[in-house]
XYZ file of C-alpha atoms in Angstrom:
548
model
C 61.293 64.138 121.207
C 60.616 67.873 120.770
C 57.805 69.135 118.572
C 58.789 70.347 115.121
C 58.566 74.003 114.158
C 57.205 75.003 110.766
C 57.785 77.683 108.131
C 55.417 78.559 105.294
C 56.434 79.433 101.736
C 54.654 79.852 98.456
C 56.915 77.229 96.865
C 59.174 74.664 98.535
C 61.815 73.032 96.310
C 63.602 69.818 97.272
C 67.062 69.709 95.709
C 69.519 72.399 94.582
C 70.447 70.884 91.230
C 69.927 72.533 87.832
C 66.145 71.965 87.888
C 65.508 73.149 91.426
C 67.713 76.235 91.159
C 66.244 77.185 87.785
C 62.728 76.856 89.175
C 63.618 79.160 92.052
C 65.217 81.717 89.735
C 62.253 81.692 87.336
C 59.715 82.107 90.139
C 61.537 85.164 91.428
C 61.979 86.600 87.935
C 58.232 86.383 87.342
C 57.417 87.861 90.733
C 59.797 90.785 90.235
C 58.409 91.496 86.763
C 54.869 91.544 88.172
C 55.783 93.547 91.269
C 54.586 90.750 93.534
C 55.998 89.138 96.661
C 56.679 85.436 96.370
C 58.478 83.307 98.963
C 60.635 80.433 97.699
C 62.988 78.101 99.544
C 65.273 75.305 98.369
C 66.422 72.429 100.566
C 69.744 70.754 99.711
C 70.908 67.602 101.513
C 74.562 68.176 100.608
C 76.819 70.174 102.903
C 76.809 72.924 100.269
C 75.225 73.477 96.891
C 77.097 71.298 94.409
C 78.470 68.883 97.019
C 76.361 66.009 95.654
C 76.298 67.053 91.992
C 78.119 64.703 89.655
C 77.927 64.788 85.878
C 80.317 64.508 82.918
C 79.563 67.216 81.833
C 79.106 68.600 78.351
C 76.426 71.251 78.746
C 74.012 72.437 76.082
C 73.253 76.079 77.003
C 69.783 76.070 75.436
C 67.973 76.028 78.779
C 70.347 78.581 80.277
C 69.830 80.884 77.298
C 66.137 80.984 78.144
C 66.584 81.275 81.908
C 69.359 83.897 81.985
C 69.856 85.321 78.473
C 72.800 87.398 79.702
C 74.547 84.513 81.469
C 77.756 85.083 79.491
C 78.085 88.449 81.242
C 77.545 87.003 84.729
C 80.917 85.328 85.313
C 79.539 81.846 84.743
C 81.770 78.742 84.885
C 80.937 77.883 81.262
C 84.224 79.094 79.834
C 85.475 76.119 77.780
C 83.570 75.606 74.518
C 83.735 72.200 72.887
C 86.223 72.460 70.009
C 86.649 68.820 69.010
C 84.271 65.874 69.176
C 85.588 62.310 68.792
C 83.882 58.931 69.040
C 86.029 55.835 69.505
C 85.042 52.207 69.149
C 87.453 50.234 71.324
C 88.815 46.724 71.080
C 91.156 45.412 73.769
C 94.249 47.031 72.229
C 93.026 49.328 69.454
C 90.624 52.157 68.776
C 88.664 53.020 65.654
C 87.280 56.495 65.135
C 83.649 56.712 64.089
C 83.162 59.727 61.790
C 80.768 62.238 63.293
C 78.966 62.593 59.957
C 77.365 59.211 60.711
C 75.421 60.943 63.503
C 72.223 62.953 62.936
C 72.826 66.718 63.223
C 70.980 66.964 66.541
C 73.735 64.796 68.075
C 76.311 67.516 67.433
C 78.098 69.219 70.326
C 78.403 72.476 68.406
C 77.811 75.389 70.771
C 78.170 73.306 73.932
C 80.589 73.701 76.837
C 82.504 71.289 79.045
C 82.501 72.186 82.720
C 81.863 71.017 86.267
C 78.096 70.830 86.752
C 78.674 71.199 90.488
C 80.312 74.573 89.856
C 77.485 75.540 87.507
C 75.038 74.815 90.334
C 77.090 76.859 92.791
C 76.940 79.747 90.342
C 73.187 79.295 89.779
C 72.708 79.328 93.543
C 74.350 82.746 93.649
C 71.964 84.001 90.971
C 68.999 82.573 92.896
C 70.026 84.083 96.220
C 70.553 87.471 94.594
C 66.884 87.319 93.587
C 65.774 86.424 97.106
C 65.502 82.631 96.981
C 66.293 81.116 100.397
C 68.641 78.121 100.086
C 69.256 75.775 103.003
C 72.223 73.428 102.395
C 72.844 70.639 104.862
C 69.127 70.011 105.399
C 67.791 66.767 103.967
C 64.088 66.514 103.149
C 63.184 63.263 104.922
C 59.394 63.159 104.879
C 56.517 64.266 102.652
C 53.738 66.063 104.523
C 50.107 65.852 103.430
C 47.003 67.944 104.024
C 43.844 66.323 105.352
C 42.461 66.125 101.832
C 45.505 64.160 100.658
C 47.382 66.871 98.753
C 51.062 67.527 99.407
C 51.502 70.101 102.159
C 55.289 70.297 102.060
C 58.202 68.362 103.508
C 59.964 67.890 106.821
C 63.711 67.837 107.244
C 65.305 64.952 109.080
C 65.937 65.035 112.810
C 69.557 65.684 113.783
C 71.340 63.981 116.659
C 69.594 60.608 116.609
C 71.751 57.612 117.531
C 72.101 54.359 115.633
C 69.635 52.823 118.077
C 66.985 55.385 117.099
C 67.191 57.200 120.425
C 67.917 60.948 120.698
C 71.431 61.956 121.724
C 72.174 65.012 123.924
C 72.613 67.192 120.835
C 69.247 66.132 119.366
C 67.416 68.695 117.229
C 64.030 67.968 115.660
C 63.493 68.490 111.975
C 61.704 71.489 110.543
C 58.456 71.409 108.596
C 58.351 73.505 105.437
C 54.860 74.092 104.110
C 54.198 75.327 100.598
C 51.315 76.013 98.297
C 53.293 73.836 95.916
C 56.262 71.541 96.470
C 58.723 70.844 93.658
C 60.608 67.547 93.850
C 64.016 68.009 92.201
C 65.957 65.248 93.964
C 67.729 63.824 90.925
C 67.598 60.225 89.730
C 65.767 57.812 92.053
C 64.910 60.393 94.704
C 63.542 58.684 97.799
C 60.683 61.168 98.308
C 59.940 61.023 94.599
C 59.485 57.259 94.939
C 56.907 57.867 97.663
C 54.801 60.394 95.762
C 54.952 58.230 92.649
C 53.410 55.374 94.605
C 50.858 57.508 96.438
C 49.542 59.220 93.314
C 50.191 56.322 90.888
C 52.275 58.604 88.678
C 53.830 55.730 86.711
C 50.480 54.395 85.507
C 50.517 53.902 81.756
C 54.258 54.530 81.362
C 57.252 52.280 80.902
C 59.394 51.628 84.004
C 62.301 53.986 84.485
C 65.661 52.353 83.777
C 69.097 53.542 84.804
C 72.816 53.469 84.262
C 75.533 54.001 86.821
C 78.043 56.681 85.943
C 81.489 56.578 87.578
C 83.764 59.564 87.239
C 87.287 60.672 88.087
C 88.981 64.016 87.734
C 92.655 64.030 86.727
C 95.393 66.618 86.499
C 97.174 65.586 83.304
C 100.384 66.460 81.507
C 99.799 69.914 79.906
C 101.299 68.596 76.668
C 98.393 66.127 76.414
C 95.649 68.543 77.393
C 93.439 70.186 74.741
C 90.750 72.364 76.375
C 87.380 71.607 74.804
C 88.282 68.194 73.395
C 85.436 65.719 73.937
C 85.812 61.956 73.436
C 83.183 59.241 73.824
C 83.934 55.525 73.614
C 81.983 52.320 73.201
C 82.932 48.658 73.007
C 85.718 47.194 75.155
C 85.798 46.229 77.983
C 82.044 45.526 78.186
C 80.893 42.208 76.774
C 77.534 41.100 78.188
C 76.483 44.655 79.050
C 76.309 48.012 77.320
C 77.618 51.440 78.118
C 80.717 53.450 77.349
C 83.278 55.976 78.430
C 83.794 59.719 78.222
C 86.868 61.948 78.322
C 86.305 65.703 78.615
C 89.241 68.137 78.567
C 88.201 70.949 80.901
C 89.844 74.069 82.226
C 92.948 74.315 84.446
C 94.693 71.346 82.842
C 92.124 68.875 84.117
C 90.380 65.994 82.389
C 87.053 64.588 83.536
C 86.743 60.977 82.551
C 84.258 58.325 83.402
C 82.373 55.217 82.485
C 78.660 54.450 82.305
C 77.210 50.945 82.615
C 73.516 50.338 81.969
C 72.013 48.671 85.023
C 70.088 46.116 82.987
C 73.175 43.884 82.819
C 72.658 40.160 83.432
C 75.876 38.778 84.906
C 75.793 39.169 88.712
C 79.606 38.982 88.775
C 79.916 42.218 86.794
C 81.346 45.193 88.700
C 80.800 48.610 87.074
C 83.653 50.013 89.180
C 86.088 47.345 87.981
C 84.981 47.804 84.363
C 85.806 51.491 84.728
C 89.256 50.734 86.130
C 89.888 48.217 83.355
C 88.752 50.728 80.697
C 91.390 53.199 81.859
C 94.088 50.642 81.053
C 93.283 50.774 77.328
C 96.431 52.041 75.574
C 94.666 55.107 74.131
C 93.387 56.173 77.561
C 96.394 55.146 79.615
C 98.568 57.288 77.334
C 96.580 60.368 78.350
C 96.722 59.604 82.079
C 100.370 58.547 82.450
C 102.274 61.138 84.425
C 99.026 62.630 85.692
C 97.360 62.569 89.094
C 93.863 61.496 90.088
C 92.260 64.165 92.288
C 88.613 63.181 92.693
C 86.196 60.271 92.340
C 82.429 59.801 92.479
C 79.451 57.864 91.165
C 75.783 58.525 90.458
C 72.801 56.783 88.880
C 71.535 58.222 85.591
C 67.993 58.084 84.189
C 67.976 56.236 80.859
C 64.267 55.528 80.348
C 63.632 58.383 77.939
C 60.302 59.766 76.819
C 58.246 56.613 77.368
C 59.296 56.441 81.038
C 58.283 60.007 81.984
C 55.651 59.719 84.741
C 52.691 61.999 85.319
C 54.418 65.214 86.343
C 51.778 67.032 88.392
C 49.736 65.866 91.374
C 47.826 67.670 94.147
C 50.263 70.084 95.737
C 53.397 69.028 93.890
C 55.344 68.408 90.695
C 58.371 66.419 89.532
C 61.122 68.317 87.735
C 64.572 67.484 86.357
C 65.921 63.989 86.899
C 63.193 63.270 89.435
C 61.048 62.939 86.314
C 63.757 61.602 83.980
C 64.488 64.088 81.193
C 67.964 62.815 80.243
C 68.686 62.579 76.514
C 70.577 59.274 76.645
C 72.446 59.245 73.302
C 73.482 62.881 73.754
C 74.486 62.132 77.376
C 72.914 65.410 78.428
C 70.181 66.360 80.846
C 71.018 69.670 82.484
C 69.445 71.757 79.703
C 66.188 69.775 79.835
C 66.233 69.927 83.653
C 66.543 73.720 83.528
C 63.636 73.994 81.109
C 61.430 71.700 83.206
C 62.103 73.852 86.270
C 61.154 76.960 84.328
C 57.901 75.452 83.042
C 56.909 74.285 86.529
C 57.709 77.725 87.939
C 55.563 79.429 85.317
C 52.605 77.161 86.043
C 52.943 77.660 89.809
C 53.273 81.424 89.489
C 50.086 81.626 87.452
C 48.218 79.412 89.923
C 49.387 81.380 92.969
C 48.359 84.604 91.243
C 44.878 83.112 90.869
C 44.860 82.390 94.631
C 45.157 78.659 94.100
C 47.262 76.227 96.069
C 47.736 72.526 96.808
C 45.922 71.573 93.598
C 47.406 69.868 90.547
C 49.507 72.014 88.192
C 48.231 70.267 85.089
C 49.381 73.191 82.942
C 52.973 72.238 83.720
C 52.427 68.664 82.579
C 50.763 69.813 79.351
C 53.338 72.508 78.632
C 56.250 70.139 79.170
C 54.836 67.640 76.687
C 54.391 70.373 74.081
C 57.875 71.849 74.639
C 61.211 71.269 72.941
C 62.108 68.966 75.837
C 59.499 66.461 74.677
C 60.425 66.977 71.015
C 64.063 66.195 71.798
C 63.298 63.096 73.852
C 60.832 61.703 71.320
C 63.574 61.749 68.683
C 65.736 59.337 70.688
C 63.158 57.276 72.552
C 64.129 53.950 70.961
C 67.897 54.232 71.400
C 68.275 52.751 74.893
C 65.802 49.870 74.433
C 67.275 48.976 71.032
C 70.789 48.692 72.417
C 69.473 46.837 75.469
C 67.639 44.334 73.262
C 70.075 43.829 70.385
C 73.442 44.487 72.035
C 76.133 47.098 71.544
C 76.986 46.584 67.862
C 73.660 45.707 66.265
C 71.714 47.868 68.710
C 73.859 50.908 67.910
C 73.319 50.438 64.173
C 69.563 50.066 64.603
C 69.384 52.999 67.008
C 71.369 55.195 64.609
C 69.038 54.238 61.777
C 66.007 55.055 63.909
C 67.424 58.467 64.868
C 68.183 59.307 61.230
C 64.680 58.270 60.191
C 63.111 60.425 62.885
C 65.323 63.335 61.904
C 64.103 62.912 58.311
C 60.527 62.672 59.678
C 60.039 59.069 58.563
C 60.510 57.513 61.985
C 59.563 53.979 62.876
C 55.882 53.813 63.922
C 56.444 52.292 67.355
C 57.998 52.963 70.737
C 59.985 50.187 72.359
C 59.461 49.032 75.921
C 61.702 48.669 78.970
C 62.316 45.965 81.567
C 63.040 46.856 85.184
C 66.757 46.757 85.988
C 66.290 44.630 89.121
C 64.638 41.860 87.055
C 67.469 41.232 84.588
C 70.083 39.365 86.659
C 70.703 35.708 85.815
C 71.452 33.151 88.482
C 75.147 32.906 89.304
C 75.293 29.253 88.293
C 74.288 30.154 84.729
C 77.131 32.584 84.050
C 80.886 32.666 84.211
C 82.553 34.706 86.993
C 84.546 37.709 85.786
C 88.171 37.892 86.851
C 89.284 41.506 87.188
C 92.964 42.528 87.299
C 94.374 43.948 90.483
C 94.743 47.737 90.512
C 98.207 49.074 89.801
C 97.792 52.158 91.998
C 98.882 54.371 89.100
C 96.057 54.220 86.561
C 93.630 51.836 88.260
C 92.666 51.859 91.935
C 90.598 50.050 94.561
C 87.233 51.224 95.813
C 88.228 52.341 99.301
C 91.027 54.625 98.119
C 88.574 55.985 95.552
C 85.904 56.721 98.165
C 88.544 58.648 100.113
C 88.820 61.027 97.130
C 85.059 61.620 97.149
C 85.412 63.292 100.573
C 82.505 61.180 101.793
C 81.609 61.613 105.428
C 78.658 60.522 107.567
C 78.059 60.807 111.286
C 78.660 57.176 112.288
C 76.299 57.150 115.265
C 73.053 57.598 113.344
C 70.412 55.208 111.991
C 71.687 53.298 108.960
C 70.232 54.973 105.886
C 70.487 51.816 103.749
C 67.642 49.774 105.126
C 66.873 46.108 104.524
C 63.148 45.420 104.446
C 63.932 41.821 105.458
C 67.549 41.164 106.577
C 67.141 37.424 105.968
C 66.696 37.888 102.205
C 70.343 38.841 101.713
C 71.620 35.433 102.809
C 68.557 33.417 101.755
C 68.267 34.786 98.199
C 70.949 37.244 97.069
C 73.970 35.274 98.198
C 73.004 31.712 97.118
C 71.222 32.646 93.886
C 73.174 35.706 92.672
C 76.520 35.389 94.505
C 75.826 38.542 96.500
C 75.726 41.107 93.653
C 75.548 44.086 96.026
C 79.235 43.473 96.767
C 79.991 44.337 93.136
C 77.407 46.816 91.877
C 78.072 49.229 94.748
C 80.901 51.587 93.679
C 81.853 52.468 97.249
C 82.359 49.178 99.128
C 79.241 49.657 101.237
C 78.130 46.018 101.114
C 80.195 42.995 102.097
C 79.425 39.489 103.311
C 81.243 38.517 106.504
C 81.345 35.319 108.529
C 79.653 35.493 111.910
C 79.272 32.381 114.026
C 80.094 30.216 111.014
C 77.319 31.776 108.929
C 77.384 34.620 106.368
C 75.938 38.009 107.197
C 75.532 41.083 105.014
C 77.447 43.968 106.554
C 76.468 47.500 105.527
C 79.258 50.094 105.743
C 76.888 53.027 105.372
C 79.583 55.599 106.106
C 81.100 54.828 102.657
C 77.919 55.611 100.721
C 78.299 58.163 97.909
C 74.509 58.420 97.417
C 74.562 56.937 93.913
C 71.281 54.965 94.504
C 72.497 51.917 92.553
C 71.590 49.514 95.378
C 68.053 50.885 95.532
C 67.735 50.256 91.787
C 69.592 46.999 91.084
C 68.882 44.841 94.136
C 67.085 41.845 92.573
C 64.480 41.503 95.333
C 64.119 45.274 95.919
C 64.964 44.598 99.538
C 67.265 47.634 99.927
C 65.596 50.969 100.620
C 67.764 54.103 100.390
C 66.605 56.873 102.735
C 68.325 60.135 103.563
C 70.981 60.220 106.286
C 71.519 63.324 108.401
C 71.737 66.467 106.308
C 75.240 67.323 105.160
C 76.324 63.688 105.031
C 77.637 61.979 101.925
C 80.190 63.045 99.329
C 81.639 66.522 99.076
C 82.607 66.907 95.440
C 84.784 69.995 94.953
C 84.826 70.283 91.159
C 82.702 67.476 89.748
């Protein structure tokens, strides 16, 4: 195979999400203000910026106000302010509204906007490029590079044109090495390079394990008579029983509604299917009424960090930092993380700019770590740090009451004097013989749908003749452990039909339909034996979300 070429930058950023783009913008702002040259590049594995971005989203503009104070004058996609905020507790047939006055003031959506986060990222990319940031979509960072002394040197993009057998095809092109004084990892939740640097530098030492939810989302064109731009609805309760999570319904621009369902991945019943729970949730009378006569136009899924403040790892290490959801700055009860991601990118950029100005490089940006923990990001996450573990421990009803009490006490500065712990999501499944299988209704093709027709709407595409990017460390474990003990849970927790057990020679075999993968990372998180390793496919592969 051909030798790789290399390019050198001051800062290399992996991931063109809110954190990575904000870091690039802030670096260039600082350089321009100081009259200095500073080279910055951003790698994005999606076919374009925003192609892999999926979020509700109700966006708190606090981070954006600091990054681009004049953003309202820059033709941003934040055009629909939240005008109504509802919280429903669902039973199978009814809904009960929970008055918002029961929530602490910091849970308010006053001043927020509902929009496509993918479109926000596309707009941020335009701001970054106007400042001179180089953005390379369609190039997946596949490998971390290290200097002789052990510090991060940069990353290498994946080779293109490699066949499923690992051999180069006629169109083979080697990856490119990108070297930086500092490398920012902004891959989102459960980034595969982030996992590697966490292990190498023991970044999780002394913290609680990160825990996750899976968020599934659809975009619908609805009857204009039922559309109220800026209306925001959250639900809890039905249909989840032995699991916790809830739904969201956001009325956005152009007569569209973004709706979705989040299931915490610490659930115990291996027969549970987050996708099927989502489809069942849509059949609730209050939700079906909104969707009837409408048309589903898009679908996607993505893992969400839910570990909170106690799960934030060490953020800086020799030559690199973690920003955004690579570090886990999601405010779980607010269901928001883009504003904290933006701020983390800014703080990392400021620390790197100062270090580069002092002729440093490839050392640890400890100032970023310290500044993050003394910022409003940390203050916000500390306020809600017990919410997820309380609901996980005590269940939806009692856990919500206890979590609400804890938030009120912290708001009144009389918070409980402890921080609750987490348990890894892959360790929570019960054996299949200890639980009752869940019978899900068949989709009606009008409100509820099957997984394959849903994946079609995600515009997912992978080059089929390439190495499978969902790797089994030991293929025998699937049929020796997962299938007999847990009834093959990967068939159900995957929202894209990637995994299925087939008969081959009278014996079961786990088949991996990698071309269906929407890059949600749920398999990498929930597999009980941690036998599945998600690595990047060829750049540009995966979903292509147009407005998510």
